[in-house]
Coordinates of N, CA and C in Angstrom, one line a residue:
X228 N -7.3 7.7 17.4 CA -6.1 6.9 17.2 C -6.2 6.1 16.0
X229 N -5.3 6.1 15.2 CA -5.5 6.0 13.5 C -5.2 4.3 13.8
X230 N -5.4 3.1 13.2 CA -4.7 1.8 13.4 C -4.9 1.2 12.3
X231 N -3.5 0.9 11.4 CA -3.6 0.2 10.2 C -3.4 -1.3 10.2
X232 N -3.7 -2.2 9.8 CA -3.7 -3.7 10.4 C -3.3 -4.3 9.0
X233 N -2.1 -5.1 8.9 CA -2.1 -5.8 7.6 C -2.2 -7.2 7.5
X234 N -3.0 -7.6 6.1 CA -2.8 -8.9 6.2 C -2.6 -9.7 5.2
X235 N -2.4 -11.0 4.9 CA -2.4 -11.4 3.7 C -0.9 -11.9 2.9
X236 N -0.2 -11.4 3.7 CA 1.6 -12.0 3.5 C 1.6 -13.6 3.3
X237 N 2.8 -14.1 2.5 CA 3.2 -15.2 2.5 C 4.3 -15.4 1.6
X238 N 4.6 -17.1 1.5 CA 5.4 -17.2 0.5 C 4.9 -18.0 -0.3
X239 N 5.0 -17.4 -1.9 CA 4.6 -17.9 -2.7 C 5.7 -18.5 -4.0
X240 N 5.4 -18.9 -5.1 CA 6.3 -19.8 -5.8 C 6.7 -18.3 -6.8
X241 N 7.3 -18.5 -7.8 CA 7.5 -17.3 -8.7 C 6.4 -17.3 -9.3
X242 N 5.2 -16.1 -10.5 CA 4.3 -16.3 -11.1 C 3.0 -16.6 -10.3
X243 N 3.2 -16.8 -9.0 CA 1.9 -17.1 -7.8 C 1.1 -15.7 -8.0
X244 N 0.1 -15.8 -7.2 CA -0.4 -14.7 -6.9 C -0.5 -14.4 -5.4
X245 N -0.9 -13.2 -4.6 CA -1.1 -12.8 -3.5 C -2.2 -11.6 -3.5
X246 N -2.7 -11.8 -2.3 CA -3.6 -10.3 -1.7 C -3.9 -10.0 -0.8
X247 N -3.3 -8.8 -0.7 CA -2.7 -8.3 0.6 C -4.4 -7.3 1.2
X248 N -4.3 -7.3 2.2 CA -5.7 -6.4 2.9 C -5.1 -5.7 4.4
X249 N -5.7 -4.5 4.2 CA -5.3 -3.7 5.2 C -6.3 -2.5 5.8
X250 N -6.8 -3.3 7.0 CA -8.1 -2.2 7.8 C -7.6 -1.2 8.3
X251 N -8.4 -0.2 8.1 CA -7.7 1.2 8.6 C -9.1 1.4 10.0
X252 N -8.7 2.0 11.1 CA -9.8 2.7 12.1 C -9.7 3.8 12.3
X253 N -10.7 4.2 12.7 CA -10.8 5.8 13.4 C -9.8 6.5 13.0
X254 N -10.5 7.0 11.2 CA -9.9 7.7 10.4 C -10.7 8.8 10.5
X255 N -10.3 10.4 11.1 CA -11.1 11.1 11.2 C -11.4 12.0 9.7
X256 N -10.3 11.9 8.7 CA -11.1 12.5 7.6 C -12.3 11.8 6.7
X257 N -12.9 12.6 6.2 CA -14.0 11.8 5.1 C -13.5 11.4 4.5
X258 N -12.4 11.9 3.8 CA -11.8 11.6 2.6 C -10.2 11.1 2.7
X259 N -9.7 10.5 2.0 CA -8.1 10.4 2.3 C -7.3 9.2 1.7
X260 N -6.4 9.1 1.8 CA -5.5 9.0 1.0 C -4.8 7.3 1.6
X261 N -4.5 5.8 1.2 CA -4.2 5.3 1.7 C -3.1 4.4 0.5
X262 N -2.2 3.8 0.7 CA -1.3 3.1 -0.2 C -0.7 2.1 0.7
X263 N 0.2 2.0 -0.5 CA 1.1 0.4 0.1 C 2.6 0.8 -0.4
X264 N 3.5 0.5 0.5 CA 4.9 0.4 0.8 C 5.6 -0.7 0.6
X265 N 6.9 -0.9 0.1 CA 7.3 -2.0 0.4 C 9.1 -2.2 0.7
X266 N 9.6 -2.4 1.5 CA 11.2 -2.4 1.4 C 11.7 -3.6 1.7
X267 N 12.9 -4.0 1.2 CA 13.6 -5.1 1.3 C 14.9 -4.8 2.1
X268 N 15.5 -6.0 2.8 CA 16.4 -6.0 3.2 C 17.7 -5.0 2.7
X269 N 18.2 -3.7 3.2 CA 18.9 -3.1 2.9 C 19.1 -2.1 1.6
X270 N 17.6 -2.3 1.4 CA 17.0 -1.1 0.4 C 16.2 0.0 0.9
X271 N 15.5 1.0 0.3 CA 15.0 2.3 0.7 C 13.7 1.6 0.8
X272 N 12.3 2.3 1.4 CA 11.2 1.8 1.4 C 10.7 2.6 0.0
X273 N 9.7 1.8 -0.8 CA 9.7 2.4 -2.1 C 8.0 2.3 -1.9
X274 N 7.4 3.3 -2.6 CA 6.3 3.0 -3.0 C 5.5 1.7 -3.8
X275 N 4.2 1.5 -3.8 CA 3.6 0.7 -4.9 C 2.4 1.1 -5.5
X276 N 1.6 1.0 -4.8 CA 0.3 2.2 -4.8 C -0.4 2.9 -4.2
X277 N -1.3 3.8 -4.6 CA -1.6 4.4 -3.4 C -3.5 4.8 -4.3
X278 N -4.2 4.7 -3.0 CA -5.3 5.0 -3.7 C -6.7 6.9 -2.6
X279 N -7.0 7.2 -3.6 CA -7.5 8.7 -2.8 C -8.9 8.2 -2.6
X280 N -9.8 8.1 -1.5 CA -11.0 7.9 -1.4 C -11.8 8.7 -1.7
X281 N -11.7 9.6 -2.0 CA -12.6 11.2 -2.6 C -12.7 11.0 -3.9
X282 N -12.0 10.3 -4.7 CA -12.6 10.6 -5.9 C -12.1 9.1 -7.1
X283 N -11.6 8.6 -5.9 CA -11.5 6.6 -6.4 C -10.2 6.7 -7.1
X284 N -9.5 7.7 -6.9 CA -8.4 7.7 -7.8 C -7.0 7.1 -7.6
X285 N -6.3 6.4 -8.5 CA -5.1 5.1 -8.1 C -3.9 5.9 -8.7
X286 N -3.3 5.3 -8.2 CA -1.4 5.4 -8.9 C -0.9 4.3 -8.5
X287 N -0.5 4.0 -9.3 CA 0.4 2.7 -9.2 C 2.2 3.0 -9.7
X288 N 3.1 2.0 -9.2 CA 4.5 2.5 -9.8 C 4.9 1.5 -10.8
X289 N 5.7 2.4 -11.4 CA 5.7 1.4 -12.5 C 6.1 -0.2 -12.8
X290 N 7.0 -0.2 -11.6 CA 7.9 -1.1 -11.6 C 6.4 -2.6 -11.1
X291 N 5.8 -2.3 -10.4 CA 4.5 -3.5 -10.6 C 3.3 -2.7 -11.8
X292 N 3.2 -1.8 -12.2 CA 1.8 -1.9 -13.1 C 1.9 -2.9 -14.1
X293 N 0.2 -3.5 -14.0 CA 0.5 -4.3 -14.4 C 0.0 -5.6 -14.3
X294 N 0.6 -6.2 -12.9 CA 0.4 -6.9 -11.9 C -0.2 -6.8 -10.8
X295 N -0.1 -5.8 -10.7 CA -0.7 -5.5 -8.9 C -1.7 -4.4 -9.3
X296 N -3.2 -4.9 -8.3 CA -3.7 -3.8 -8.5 C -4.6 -3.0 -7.3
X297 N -4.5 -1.8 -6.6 CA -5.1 -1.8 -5.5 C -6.4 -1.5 -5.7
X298 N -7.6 -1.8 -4.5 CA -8.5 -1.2 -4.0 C -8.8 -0.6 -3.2
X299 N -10.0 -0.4 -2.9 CA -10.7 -0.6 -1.6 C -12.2 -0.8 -1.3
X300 N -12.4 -1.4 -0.4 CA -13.9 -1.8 0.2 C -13.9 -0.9 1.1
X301 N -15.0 0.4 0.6 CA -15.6 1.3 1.5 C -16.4 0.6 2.9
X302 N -17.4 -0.2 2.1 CA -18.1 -1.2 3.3 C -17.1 -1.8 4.4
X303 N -16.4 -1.9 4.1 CA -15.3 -2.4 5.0 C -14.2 -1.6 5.7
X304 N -13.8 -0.7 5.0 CA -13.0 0.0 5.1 C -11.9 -1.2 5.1
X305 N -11.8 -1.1 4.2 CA -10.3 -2.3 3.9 C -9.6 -1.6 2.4
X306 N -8.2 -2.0 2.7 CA -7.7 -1.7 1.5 C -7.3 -3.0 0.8
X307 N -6.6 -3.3 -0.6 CA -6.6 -4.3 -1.0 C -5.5 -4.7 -1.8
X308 N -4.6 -5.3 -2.2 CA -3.3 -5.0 -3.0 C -3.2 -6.7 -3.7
X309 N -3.8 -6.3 -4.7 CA -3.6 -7.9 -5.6 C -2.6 -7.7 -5.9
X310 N -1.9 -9.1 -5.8 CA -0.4 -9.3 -6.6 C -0.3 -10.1 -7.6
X311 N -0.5 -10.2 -9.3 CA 0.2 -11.4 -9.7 C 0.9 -11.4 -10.3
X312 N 2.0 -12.4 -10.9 CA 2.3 -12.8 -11.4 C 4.2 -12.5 -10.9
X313 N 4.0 -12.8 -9.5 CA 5.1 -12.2 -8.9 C 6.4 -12.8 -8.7
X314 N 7.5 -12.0 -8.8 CA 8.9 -12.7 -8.9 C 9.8 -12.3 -8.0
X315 N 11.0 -13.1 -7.5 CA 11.5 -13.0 -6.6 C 11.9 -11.5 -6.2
X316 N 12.0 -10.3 -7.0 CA 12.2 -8.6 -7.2 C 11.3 -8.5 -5.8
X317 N 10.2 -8.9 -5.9 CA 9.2 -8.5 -5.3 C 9.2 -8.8 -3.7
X318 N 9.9 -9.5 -3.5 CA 10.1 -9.7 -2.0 C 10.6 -8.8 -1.2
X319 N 9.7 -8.7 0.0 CA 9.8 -7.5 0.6 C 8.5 -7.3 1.8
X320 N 9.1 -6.7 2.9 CA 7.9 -6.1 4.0 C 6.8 -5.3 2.9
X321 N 5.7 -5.7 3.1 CA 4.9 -4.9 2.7 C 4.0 -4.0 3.5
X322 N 3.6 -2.8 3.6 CA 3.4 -1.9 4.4 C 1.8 -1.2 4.6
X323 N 1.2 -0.9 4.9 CA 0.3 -0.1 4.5 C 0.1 1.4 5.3
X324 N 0.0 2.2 4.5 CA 0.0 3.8 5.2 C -1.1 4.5 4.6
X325 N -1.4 5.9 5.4 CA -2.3 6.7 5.1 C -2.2 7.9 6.1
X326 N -2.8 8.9 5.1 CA -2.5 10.5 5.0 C -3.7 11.1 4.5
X327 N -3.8 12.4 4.6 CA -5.2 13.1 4.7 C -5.3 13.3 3.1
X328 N -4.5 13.1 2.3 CA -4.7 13.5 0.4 C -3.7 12.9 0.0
X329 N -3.7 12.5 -1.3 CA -2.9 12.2 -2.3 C -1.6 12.8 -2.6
X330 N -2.3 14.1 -2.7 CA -1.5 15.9 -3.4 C -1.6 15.9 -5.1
X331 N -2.6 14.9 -5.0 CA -2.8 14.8 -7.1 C -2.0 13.9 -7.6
X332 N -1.2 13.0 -6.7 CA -0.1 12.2 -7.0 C 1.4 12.7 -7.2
X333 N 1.2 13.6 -6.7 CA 2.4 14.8 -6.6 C 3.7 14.5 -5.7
X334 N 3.1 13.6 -4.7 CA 4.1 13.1 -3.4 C 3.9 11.8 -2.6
X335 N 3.1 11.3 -3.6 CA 2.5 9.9 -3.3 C 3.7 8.9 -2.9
X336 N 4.7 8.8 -3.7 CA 5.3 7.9 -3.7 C 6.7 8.0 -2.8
X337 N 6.6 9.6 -2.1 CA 7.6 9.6 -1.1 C 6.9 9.1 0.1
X338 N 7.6 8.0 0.8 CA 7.0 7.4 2.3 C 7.5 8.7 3.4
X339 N 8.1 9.6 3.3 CA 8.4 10.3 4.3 C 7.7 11.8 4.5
X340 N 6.1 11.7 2.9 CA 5.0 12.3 3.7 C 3.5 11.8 4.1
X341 N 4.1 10.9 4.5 CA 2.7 9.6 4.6 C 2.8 9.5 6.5
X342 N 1.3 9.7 6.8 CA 1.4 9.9 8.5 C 1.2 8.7 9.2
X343 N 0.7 7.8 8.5 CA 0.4 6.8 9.5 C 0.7 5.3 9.1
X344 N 1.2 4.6 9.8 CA 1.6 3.4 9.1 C 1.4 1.9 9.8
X345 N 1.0 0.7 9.4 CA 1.0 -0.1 10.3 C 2.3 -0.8 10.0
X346 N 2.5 -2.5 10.9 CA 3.6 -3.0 11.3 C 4.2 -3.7 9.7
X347 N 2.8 -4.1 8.7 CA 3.8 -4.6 8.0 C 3.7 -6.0 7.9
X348 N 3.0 -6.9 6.5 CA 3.0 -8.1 6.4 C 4.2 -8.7 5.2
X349 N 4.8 -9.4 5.2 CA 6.0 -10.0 4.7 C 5.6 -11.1 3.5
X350 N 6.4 -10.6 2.3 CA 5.7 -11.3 1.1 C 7.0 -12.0 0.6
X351 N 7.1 -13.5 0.5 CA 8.3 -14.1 -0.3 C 8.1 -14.8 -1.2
X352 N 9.1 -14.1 -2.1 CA 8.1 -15.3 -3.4 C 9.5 -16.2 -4.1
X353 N 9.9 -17.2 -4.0 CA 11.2 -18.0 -4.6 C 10.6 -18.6 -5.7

């Protein structure tokens, strides 16, 4: 049973920073694919980034590169989603998901082929 846990949400001023972290368990591939989500009230859930653990490889969207930058702590198995320099655009449920591959970054940024997802920590920034 896959369990994504997020954490790290708040409200911050405009220009603040944030860092979001998100434990994944009893992930049965070696390798795989995990990212970050985010939607706002009465918008689509959009991508932010997403990172492949097989080969350390990132994508990020454009609309934060830049600012945000993901990781992850193997040792941990945590993922990691720096935010700076953030502006009110940015507000929004933030999400964390994960799937067995990337696809090369081919379909990364569609949420509707991503399998597993947690509840979602809430970022506001005024």
């Amino acid at each position: 049973h896959v369990q994504l846990v997020e954490s790290g949400g708040g409200s911050v001023q405009a220009g603040g920073s944030l860092r979001l972290s998100c434990e994944i368990s009893l992930y049965i591939y070696s390798s795989y694919c995990m990212g970050w989500f985010r939607q706002a009230p009465g918008k689509e859930r959009e991508a932010v980034a997403a990172h492949y653990t097989g080969t350390a490889t990132t994508y990020v969207a454009d609309s934060v590169k830049g600012r945000f930058t993901i990781s992850k702590d193997s040792a941990e198995n945590t993922l990691y989603l720096e935010m700076n320099n953030l502006t009110p655009e940015d507000t929004a449920m933030y999400y964390c998901a994960a799937r067995p591959a990337c696809s090369r970054g081919l379909t990364w940024h569609d949420y509707k082929y991503w399998a597993y997802w947690g509840q979602g920590t809430q970022v506001t920034v005024s």
